[in-house]
XYZ file of C-alpha atoms in Angstrom:
653
model
C -0.307 0.003 0.021
C 2.618 2.718 1.007
C 5.556 0.676 0.461
C 8.722 2.829 -0.484
C 7.084 5.829 1.606
C 9.862 6.840 4.110
C 8.391 8.707 7.216
C 10.119 10.431 9.944
C 7.849 10.758 13.255
C 9.228 13.541 15.693
C 7.752 14.097 19.153
C 5.862 12.910 22.005
C 2.326 13.167 21.523
C 0.249 9.952 21.186
C -1.200 11.037 18.035
C 2.157 11.389 16.345
C 3.190 7.874 17.501
C 0.025 6.270 16.605
C -0.097 7.889 13.387
C 3.520 6.318 12.502
C 2.380 3.101 13.780
C -0.600 3.072 11.345
C 1.468 4.165 8.100
C 3.910 1.449 9.207
C 1.077 -1.158 9.165
C 0.093 0.027 5.681
C 3.920 -0.448 4.383
C 5.799 2.564 5.040
C 9.200 2.599 6.530
C 9.134 4.630 9.855
C 12.029 6.195 11.730
C 11.566 7.927 14.966
C 14.806 9.899 14.943
C 17.069 11.110 12.125
C 19.908 13.530 11.397
C 18.911 14.067 8.001
C 15.197 14.867 7.342
C 16.078 15.402 3.672
C 15.759 11.324 2.797
C 11.884 11.409 4.304
C 9.009 11.639 2.238
C 6.261 12.513 5.160
C 7.352 13.911 8.560
C 4.834 13.807 11.429
C 5.084 16.247 14.222
C 3.244 18.227 16.762
C 4.253 22.041 16.814
C 2.679 22.959 20.145
C 5.225 20.128 21.474
C 8.031 20.355 19.065
C 9.255 22.806 16.605
C 7.838 22.138 12.931
C 8.134 25.632 10.976
C 11.398 25.179 9.205
C 10.045 21.632 7.716
C 6.527 23.157 6.828
C 8.156 26.166 5.213
C 10.432 23.835 3.215
C 8.085 22.607 0.507
C 10.272 19.478 0.692
C 8.096 17.038 2.463
C 4.648 16.213 3.244
C 4.586 17.684 6.831
C 1.678 16.350 8.895
C 1.271 18.604 12.252
C -1.018 17.225 14.903
C -1.774 20.023 17.452
C -4.401 20.332 20.193
C -6.048 23.331 18.256
C -5.816 25.138 15.199
C -3.758 28.094 14.327
C -6.540 30.474 14.607
C -7.934 29.249 17.921
C -7.981 31.395 20.617
C -5.917 28.620 22.906
C -3.521 27.744 19.967
C 0.024 26.985 20.906
C -0.760 25.353 23.988
C -0.207 21.277 24.175
C -3.430 20.643 25.940
C -4.146 16.950 26.834
C -6.396 14.387 25.647
C -8.486 14.799 28.953
C -8.531 18.877 28.533
C -10.081 18.642 24.822
C -12.544 15.989 25.880
C -13.723 18.609 28.367
C -13.375 21.534 25.908
C -14.793 19.894 22.942
C -18.353 18.675 24.995
C -17.145 14.906 24.559
C -16.894 14.515 28.187
C -20.168 15.989 29.038
C -21.607 13.067 26.872
C -20.150 9.994 29.117
C -21.667 9.230 32.422
C -24.781 8.587 33.892
C -27.495 10.793 34.245
C -27.538 11.155 37.818
C -23.766 11.818 38.288
C -21.355 14.273 36.760
C -19.501 13.892 33.094
C -16.871 11.004 32.907
C -13.347 11.207 31.290
C -13.263 8.782 28.658
C -10.895 5.788 29.185
C -8.928 5.888 26.048
C -7.360 8.974 24.733
C -9.894 9.131 22.183
C -9.019 12.863 20.813
C -5.486 11.489 20.129
C -6.406 8.159 18.536
C -9.005 9.789 16.497
C -6.097 12.681 15.332
C -3.795 9.773 14.237
C -6.381 7.876 12.085
C -7.423 10.959 10.354
C -3.851 12.173 9.982
C -2.925 8.903 8.632
C -5.702 8.986 5.976
C -4.775 12.571 5.044
C -0.955 11.598 4.465
C -2.113 8.667 2.435
C -4.282 11.076 0.214
C -1.424 13.519 0.075
C 0.875 10.533 -1.133
C -1.405 9.747 -3.865
C -1.425 13.666 -4.900
C 2.151 13.777 -4.920
C 2.526 10.394 -6.979
C 0.030 11.279 -9.552
C 0.386 15.126 -9.632
C 3.894 15.794 -8.254
C 2.191 18.097 -5.774
C 4.010 18.572 -2.091
C 1.857 20.029 0.725
C 1.642 20.201 4.719
C -1.239 19.061 6.425
C -2.722 20.436 9.733
C -4.857 18.175 12.198
C -6.216 19.220 15.214
C -7.254 17.236 18.413
C -10.019 19.866 19.062
C -11.958 19.386 15.413
C -11.440 15.201 16.010
C -13.289 15.584 18.805
C -15.984 17.836 17.758
C -16.419 15.595 14.365
C -17.511 12.852 16.788
C -20.437 14.427 18.290
C -23.078 13.916 15.324
C -25.463 12.186 17.832
C -25.449 14.841 19.895
C -25.047 18.195 17.775
C -28.641 17.550 16.360
C -30.486 18.624 19.728
C -28.032 21.500 19.897
C -28.947 22.491 16.399
C -32.468 22.146 17.725
C -31.911 24.369 20.630
C -31.899 21.768 23.216
C -29.127 20.269 25.370
C -28.781 16.359 25.030
C -28.506 14.502 28.564
C -26.252 11.861 29.421
C -27.655 8.618 29.575
C -25.031 6.140 30.491
C -25.398 2.993 28.935
C -28.884 3.512 28.054
C -30.157 4.497 24.494
C -32.240 7.647 24.370
C -34.949 6.128 22.147
C -34.658 2.424 22.641
C -35.360 0.139 25.717
C -34.487 -2.164 26.980
C -31.111 -0.958 26.081
C -28.461 -0.953 29.031
C -26.029 -3.043 31.044
C -27.402 -5.344 33.611
C -25.680 -7.372 36.193
C -25.444 -10.965 35.912
C -24.746 -13.560 38.457
C -20.771 -13.223 37.356
C -20.423 -9.761 35.819
C -22.272 -7.562 33.519
C -23.906 -7.784 30.205
C -25.179 -5.302 27.292
C -28.606 -5.861 26.226
C -29.794 -3.946 23.104
C -33.391 -4.042 21.705
C -34.282 -2.047 18.572
C -37.331 -3.613 16.996
C -40.794 -4.714 18.674
C -39.858 -8.483 17.557
C -36.671 -8.281 19.635
C -38.685 -6.909 22.877
C -41.154 -9.677 22.296
C -39.041 -12.472 22.401
C -36.687 -11.107 25.012
C -39.913 -10.666 27.112
C -40.949 -14.346 26.609
C -37.113 -15.926 27.304
C -37.458 -13.714 30.434
C -40.307 -15.098 31.882
C -40.643 -12.322 34.046
C -44.585 -11.779 34.359
C -44.661 -8.134 35.367
C -43.038 -7.226 32.041
C -46.110 -8.047 30.340
C -47.627 -5.047 31.927
C -49.413 -2.327 29.936
C -46.725 0.216 31.027
C -44.015 -1.798 28.557
C -46.579 -2.414 25.886
C -45.192 0.228 23.199
C -41.321 1.528 22.963
C -42.631 5.165 23.877
C -44.114 3.407 27.155
C -40.836 1.416 27.533
C -38.901 4.541 27.299
C -41.325 6.856 29.693
C -40.915 3.766 32.397
C -37.249 2.735 31.495
C -36.204 2.847 35.165
C -38.777 -0.145 35.997
C -38.121 -1.815 33.192
C -34.406 -2.159 33.258
C -34.857 -3.223 37.360
C -37.491 -6.257 36.051
C -34.817 -7.050 33.383
C -32.177 -7.309 36.013
C -33.901 -9.450 38.177
C -33.834 -11.915 35.425
C -29.931 -11.520 34.191
C -28.890 -11.413 37.764
C -30.029 -15.147 37.632
C -27.532 -16.203 35.084
C -24.241 -16.523 34.312
C -23.124 -13.699 31.581
C -22.294 -16.210 28.941
C -25.503 -18.303 29.302
C -27.574 -14.868 29.135
C -25.258 -13.815 26.070
C -25.738 -16.955 24.288
C -29.655 -16.709 25.088
C -29.937 -13.616 23.452
C -28.160 -14.468 20.532
C -30.147 -17.339 19.734
C -33.422 -14.893 19.667
C -31.481 -12.438 17.681
C -30.895 -9.630 20.125
C -27.564 -7.809 20.208
C -25.749 -8.675 23.547
C -22.646 -9.463 24.793
C -20.688 -9.113 28.021
C -18.552 -6.481 29.277
C -15.149 -7.635 29.253
C -12.458 -6.333 31.548
C -9.161 -5.518 29.663
C -7.224 -7.688 31.971
C -9.641 -10.508 30.475
C -9.663 -9.414 26.799
C -7.059 -12.227 25.804
C -9.965 -15.067 26.892
C -12.375 -13.232 25.113
C -13.438 -15.754 22.537
C -13.305 -13.701 19.199
C -10.411 -11.889 20.227
C -8.567 -15.147 20.661
C -9.658 -16.544 17.579
C -8.568 -13.529 15.601
C -5.192 -12.457 17.626
C -4.113 -15.479 18.925
C -0.732 -14.560 19.140
C -1.552 -11.101 21.125
C -3.927 -13.333 23.613
C -0.940 -15.661 24.275
C 1.403 -12.660 24.986
C -1.081 -10.917 27.135
C -1.899 -14.130 28.843
C 1.866 -14.889 29.515
C 3.447 -11.364 30.107
C 0.367 -8.807 30.756
C -0.095 -5.782 28.799
C 2.650 -3.038 27.907
C 3.373 -0.196 25.805
C 3.808 -2.471 22.842
C 1.017 -4.804 22.975
C -1.535 -2.933 20.764
C 0.694 -3.063 17.878
C 0.128 -7.002 17.704
C -3.339 -5.914 17.008
C -4.378 -5.128 13.162
C -7.214 -2.812 12.821
C -7.735 -3.959 9.280
C -6.357 -7.099 6.586
C -6.167 -7.231 3.335
C -6.321 -9.667 0.580
C -6.873 -10.142 -2.931
C -10.349 -9.486 -4.018
C -10.940 -12.998 -5.389
C -8.869 -15.997 -6.443
C -9.076 -15.424 -10.124
C -7.208 -12.744 -10.957
C -8.342 -10.946 -14.085
C -6.116 -8.641 -15.927
C -7.040 -4.938 -14.931
C -7.161 -1.952 -16.597
C -5.457 1.167 -15.001
C -7.561 3.828 -13.668
C -7.380 6.886 -16.190
C -9.558 9.501 -14.547
C -6.480 11.504 -13.204
C -7.342 15.132 -12.181
C -4.791 18.051 -11.921
C -4.360 21.273 -10.203
C -5.925 21.715 -6.722
C -8.813 19.240 -7.186
C -9.674 17.040 -4.477
C -6.765 14.078 -3.599
C -9.603 11.414 -4.779
C -10.722 13.388 -7.855
C -11.974 10.920 -10.260
C -12.262 8.387 -7.827
C -15.780 6.324 -7.771
C -17.352 4.972 -5.047
C -20.260 2.737 -4.071
C -21.554 2.946 -0.590
C -23.982 0.429 0.798
C -24.953 0.808 4.982
C -26.863 3.072 7.169
C -26.214 4.793 10.322
C -22.485 5.643 11.101
C -19.480 3.558 9.708
C -20.012 3.019 6.122
C -21.595 6.320 6.017
C -18.769 8.390 7.815
C -16.130 6.723 5.329
C -18.185 7.759 2.114
C -18.416 11.005 3.622
C -14.585 11.813 3.896
C -14.094 10.127 0.622
C -16.615 12.767 -0.769
C -14.940 15.544 0.753
C -11.597 14.236 -0.816
C -12.980 14.769 -4.083
C -14.350 11.126 -4.711
C -17.630 10.821 -6.468
C -19.633 9.013 -4.128
C -22.939 6.744 -4.733
C -24.941 6.070 -1.685
C -27.166 2.898 -2.108
C -30.366 3.410 0.254
C -33.374 1.016 0.677
C -36.972 2.133 -0.922
C -38.107 4.747 1.121
C -34.352 5.872 2.138
C -32.094 5.013 5.045
C -33.982 4.870 8.522
C -31.706 7.689 9.992
C -33.178 10.032 7.516
C -36.457 10.386 9.522
C -34.900 10.784 13.139
C -35.607 13.863 14.959
C -34.669 16.699 15.029
C -34.419 17.959 11.319
C -35.596 20.043 8.719
C -37.477 19.372 5.514
C -38.165 15.752 6.329
C -34.365 15.044 6.591
C -32.818 14.531 10.408
C -29.568 16.623 11.173
C -28.181 13.479 11.954
C -28.444 12.118 8.441
C -27.049 15.487 7.077
C -23.817 15.420 8.885
C -23.086 11.595 8.265
C -23.565 11.793 4.172
C -22.696 15.023 3.049
C -21.531 15.554 -0.926
C -23.077 11.868 -1.901
C -25.557 11.239 -4.804
C -28.195 8.869 -3.160
C -29.893 6.078 -4.951
C -32.886 3.890 -3.562
C -32.429 0.312 -4.520
C -34.578 -2.664 -3.546
C -31.822 -5.370 -3.367
C -34.853 -8.066 -3.490
C -35.695 -7.388 -6.937
C -33.419 -8.569 -9.971
C -33.873 -5.334 -11.895
C -32.143 -3.187 -9.064
C -29.409 -5.602 -8.576
C -28.593 -5.532 -12.313
C -28.704 -1.668 -11.642
C -25.975 -2.178 -8.935
C -24.170 -4.339 -11.102
C -23.635 -1.591 -13.805
C -22.371 0.558 -10.998
C -19.951 -1.612 -9.553
C -18.406 -2.496 -13.145
C -17.077 1.310 -13.216
C -16.506 1.424 -9.307
C -13.132 2.111 -7.792
C -14.295 1.269 -4.430
C -16.862 -0.808 -2.383
C -17.541 0.138 1.299
C -20.423 -1.379 2.921
C -21.415 -2.264 6.793
C -23.810 -5.027 6.269
C -23.718 -8.329 8.090
C -20.942 -10.374 7.294
C -22.266 -12.620 4.000
C -25.427 -10.516 3.370
C -23.833 -9.061 -0.069
C -23.110 -12.804 -1.078
C -26.759 -14.106 -0.498
C -27.343 -11.345 -3.225
C -25.171 -12.931 -5.495
C -22.319 -10.132 -4.919
C -20.031 -12.518 -3.774
C -15.758 -11.443 -3.852
C -15.422 -13.766 -6.862
C -18.347 -12.071 -8.609
C -17.175 -8.782 -8.033
C -13.715 -9.685 -8.891
C -15.071 -11.025 -12.025
C -16.957 -8.181 -12.790
C -14.254 -5.314 -11.917
C -10.693 -6.739 -11.558
C -9.475 -3.339 -10.063
C -12.391 -3.142 -7.490
C -11.213 -1.848 -4.081
C -14.044 -3.602 -1.512
C -14.157 -2.920 2.076
C -16.445 -4.698 4.546
C -16.833 -3.236 7.697
C -18.450 -5.717 10.493
C -18.675 -5.760 14.279
C -16.739 -9.236 14.966
C -15.125 -9.726 11.514
C -15.739 -12.031 8.422
C -13.952 -14.890 10.281
C -15.474 -14.812 13.723
C -16.557 -16.385 16.753
C -19.831 -15.297 16.464
C -20.888 -15.757 12.747
C -24.657 -14.604 13.514
C -24.503 -12.335 16.586
C -25.574 -8.684 15.638
C -23.639 -5.652 16.581
C -24.502 -2.450 17.524
C -21.827 0.119 18.756
C -22.397 -0.282 22.745
C -21.775 -3.832 22.317
C -18.376 -3.617 20.492
C -17.659 -1.052 23.237
C -18.468 -3.675 26.063
C -16.493 -6.403 24.059
C -13.422 -4.493 22.976
C -12.411 -3.324 26.427
C -13.743 0.296 25.873
C -16.313 0.340 28.516
C -14.012 -1.168 31.400
C -11.824 1.659 30.872
C -14.726 4.215 31.209
C -15.871 4.353 34.904
C -18.648 6.367 36.481
C -18.761 5.968 40.030
C -16.880 2.947 39.503
C -19.136 1.324 37.331
C -18.589 0.833 33.518
C -20.185 3.123 31.212
C -20.053 3.492 27.428
C -18.520 6.406 25.451
C -21.078 8.730 25.104
C -20.263 9.038 21.479
C -20.304 6.156 19.018
C -16.656 5.465 19.669
C -16.739 1.942 18.156
C -18.593 2.805 15.283
C -16.746 5.977 14.541
C -13.197 4.617 15.417
C -13.866 1.673 13.189
C -15.298 3.955 10.115
C -11.779 6.021 10.515
C -9.860 2.618 10.242
C -11.559 1.641 7.140
C -11.033 5.268 5.850
C -7.391 5.070 6.128
C -7.249 1.453 4.837
C -9.034 2.365 1.808
C -7.071 5.626 0.915
C -3.800 3.890 1.819
C -4.443 1.772 -1.120
C -5.704 4.075 -3.456
C -2.281 5.616 -2.739
C -0.294 2.564 -3.541
C 1.893 2.741 -6.869
C 1.331 -1.106 -7.104
C -0.629 -2.698 -9.867
C -4.459 -2.143 -10.078
C -5.658 -5.390 -9.072
C -8.940 -5.985 -6.886
C -8.174 -5.869 -3.277
C -10.460 -6.791 -0.278
C -10.278 -4.893 3.323
C -11.666 -6.889 5.976
C -12.135 -4.241 8.937
C -13.793 -5.430 12.276
C -14.797 -3.060 15.139
C -14.229 -4.988 17.625
C -10.407 -5.319 16.481
C -10.235 -1.661 16.198
C -11.777 -1.199 19.850
C -9.433 -3.295 21.060
C -6.399 -1.849 19.594
C -7.623 1.581 21.305
C -8.106 -0.331 24.459
C -4.805 -1.947 24.472
C -2.847 1.336 23.596
C -4.888 2.958 26.970
C -4.092 0.190 29.059
C -0.573 0.031 28.183
C 0.104 3.512 28.963
C -1.622 3.509 32.532
C -4.151 5.589 34.232
C -3.719 9.518 33.588
C -4.191 11.761 36.293
C -7.632 14.244 36.721
C -10.887 14.838 38.005
C -14.020 16.542 37.608
C -15.449 18.966 40.324
C -18.842 20.635 40.246
C -19.777 24.295 40.091
C -22.964 26.253 39.923
C -23.609 25.618 36.262
C -21.888 22.335 35.517
C -18.278 21.128 36.075
C -14.459 21.777 35.319
C -11.825 19.064 34.685
C -8.346 19.689 36.225
C -5.215 17.832 36.157
C -3.476 19.905 38.916
C -3.485 19.581 42.656
C -6.830 20.099 44.492
C -7.558 21.016 47.913
C -10.560 21.121 50.008
C -10.727 24.766 49.869
C -10.822 24.609 45.851
C -13.871 21.824 45.810
C -15.636 24.478 48.256
C -15.168 27.147 46.133
C -16.158 25.920 42.983
C -19.183 25.130 44.319
C -20.303 28.646 44.537
C -18.895 29.785 41.400
C -19.679 29.176 37.566
C -17.181 26.932 35.984
C -15.703 29.433 33.634
C -14.457 31.288 36.786
C -13.570 28.319 38.837
C -11.147 27.035 35.791
C -9.348 30.180 36.225
C -8.320 29.825 39.644
C -7.213 26.499 39.525
C -3.996 24.841 37.888
C -4.629 22.888 34.735
C -8.554 23.354 34.864
C -10.782 23.765 31.991
C -14.435 24.150 31.839
C -16.258 21.156 30.894
C -18.511 22.408 28.234
C -21.918 21.097 26.790
C -22.480 20.366 23.648
C -25.015 22.936 22.939
C -22.685 25.262 24.737
C -20.166 24.795 21.753
C -22.748 27.190 19.551
C -21.951 30.088 21.478
C -18.156 29.285 21.484
C -16.440 31.622 18.696
C -13.582 29.162 17.951
C -16.004 26.102 17.283
C -18.149 28.098 15.185
C -14.992 29.387 12.969
C -13.056 26.488 13.155
C -15.149 23.502 13.147
C -18.950 24.461 11.976
C -19.737 25.100 8.569
C -22.827 25.506 6.232
C -23.944 23.037 3.118
C -26.754 23.497 0.926
C -29.127 20.744 -0.386
C -30.821 20.635 -3.965
C -33.448 23.143 -2.633
C -31.087 25.272 -1.714
C -31.785 24.992 1.966
C -29.075 25.799 4.586
C -27.441 22.811 6.749
C -25.422 23.032 9.832
C -22.525 20.784 8.943
C -18.946 19.793 10.249
C -16.009 21.006 8.306
C -13.150 17.559 8.206
C -10.600 17.789 11.016
C -7.634 17.904 8.629
C -6.417 20.588 6.714
C -4.666 19.525 3.225
C -2.987 22.948 2.087
C -2.915 22.613 -1.724
C -5.874 20.049 -2.435
C -8.165 20.718 0.106
C -10.786 18.472 1.439
C -14.535 20.233 1.176
C -17.663 19.768 2.594
C -20.287 21.452 0.231
C -24.066 19.983 -0.195
C -26.516 17.807 1.924
C -28.232 15.088 -0.478
C -32.081 15.060 -1.053
C -34.636 12.168 -1.507
C -32.697 9.402 -2.998
C -33.224 8.805 -6.822
C -35.576 6.469 -7.680
C -34.176 3.825 -9.929
C -37.058 3.257 -13.016
C -37.592 -0.357 -13.443
C -38.877 -1.855 -16.820
C -42.080 -3.551 -17.046
C -41.932 -7.134 -15.382
C -40.957 -10.272 -17.330
C -42.957 -13.213 -17.461
C -43.020 -15.039 -14.218
C -40.115 -17.466 -13.921
C -38.319 -19.493 -11.451
C -36.555 -17.335 -9.032
C -32.384 -17.028 -9.184
C -31.178 -19.088 -6.394
C -29.844 -16.279 -4.418
C -33.642 -14.691 -4.180
C -34.689 -17.073 -1.278
C -32.118 -15.043 0.860
C -33.055 -11.445 -0.763
C -35.743 -10.523 2.038
C -33.093 -10.726 4.609
C -31.401 -7.670 3.418
C -33.213 -5.202 5.566
C -32.012 -7.132 8.633
C -28.465 -7.673 7.485
C -28.323 -3.615 7.357
C -26.639 -2.410 10.482
């Protein structure tokens, strides 16, 4: 992928080190010290920690500068920590239980996110240099990476509301929570009435038949009573037994895996046997995470047909991926996040939606019948509605795929194959296709039939064990497993497109649990970070300095902005809705896009800046185009895959 690219990584910031590890995983040669920087194609540095001005001014290298805040930010130049950025960006306030205070996320989420976005931006810049001879600088900020993860919380702020912390619950689904078992914890997540019916029958708790729980809205209203009753059932079972029971009835569930026990988690042990044995024998140290791969690549098909070279190159300051054609099949966060960034980088992205459009289009709040959430995750795409139960629509998809460069999807493993789109078939119709499959547990998995949600992956990847509120495990408020999984897929795809190797088709496998484990092991290898939240009149402050009883007493009587100014290394913990009154957020992160009718939408800029071939967010898609089907042909026997086609909606995660 990036073979032949030489990288110099300078500095102590975690994002620099992680970015270097990612580039090395993609084939680049990485050094962490050098007397002569002339020999390097790429330099990764953090100018708020180390000197970078001369390298950036020379024009001789692709220089990626990862800083806490942007150069125009009023807080620029200060090497803020990951936790301080969590607090200032609103991320920290989204994590924790409703009855308690905000909780620090147990992994360096903003550093990790910055590393992933920086690696993708570097790969894009390498592609531009290879195809057009343009060398440019890149700026990535932890603050922009943090705010870009707020897509589930910003919609409420756009509507003038404040989104409350929900702990391990879902604001619109119930039951959806962490429940105690006989020997630990289990996450159970229901999203349909059918799942609730099956769970209620399995639990055999008579009170669950009460009218208070008859409808989803009633269950959400009475969620405290509901969760208490569910736990009377789970508390009688071992975690493994409860998990298997939920898997059998098609309900997403999984144990909260302790980081020290990750090596015994069956899917992790199956997919990363060497790392599991090493953890079991030696524990977790600063290098353990490097034994876990966040993506795998292989030939698209066993039959490697001759591939025609790509000829759609662009000149000048067009986006790095100008001329690249992408097909996206997926919903909610992971695949849409990948498609959004590929489009911002200049690719032509066609999003395939089911008839009636993606479910997330209708989520509240929004405008003109489309949700803010959907708009934030799907900018600059052309959208088409296809009913893949019908052969005519599958034929249209085949036509699109024949001329595509990339296919990215987050269906259940095997869903496309059931519809006739196996790797062999895809390789035959398009020998140079880059096909990226994103799933919860991977293609080769100990759980081939287990559904996966972000919350379950956070639990089973070690993230929840590292994030605690009042001593109890709690999920990261942002959809961290979904977002980080999408970022890892984005990097793998762009790195493949930057390759100077032959144009043979490539299959990229991305498991969200692998990415979550990679992040959790990195955090565990570093050890716990110092700091605490203090309650104030109007919220909380986060401090990493020494705190006295007098400081705590004074904070309670002061607004958080005043309290933070009087305590060493303290910053206010911002609410997400407060960001809309923050001049730095408005200038550096927020932007406006238009839809086909001319209406304006609040959207987020990408958190990386390429100096000469910028990534741009411009438009929000309207309703999906409807493909006109030909009149039905005379009835005939269905093709074999049709017996599975009705499952496609269930396979859309």
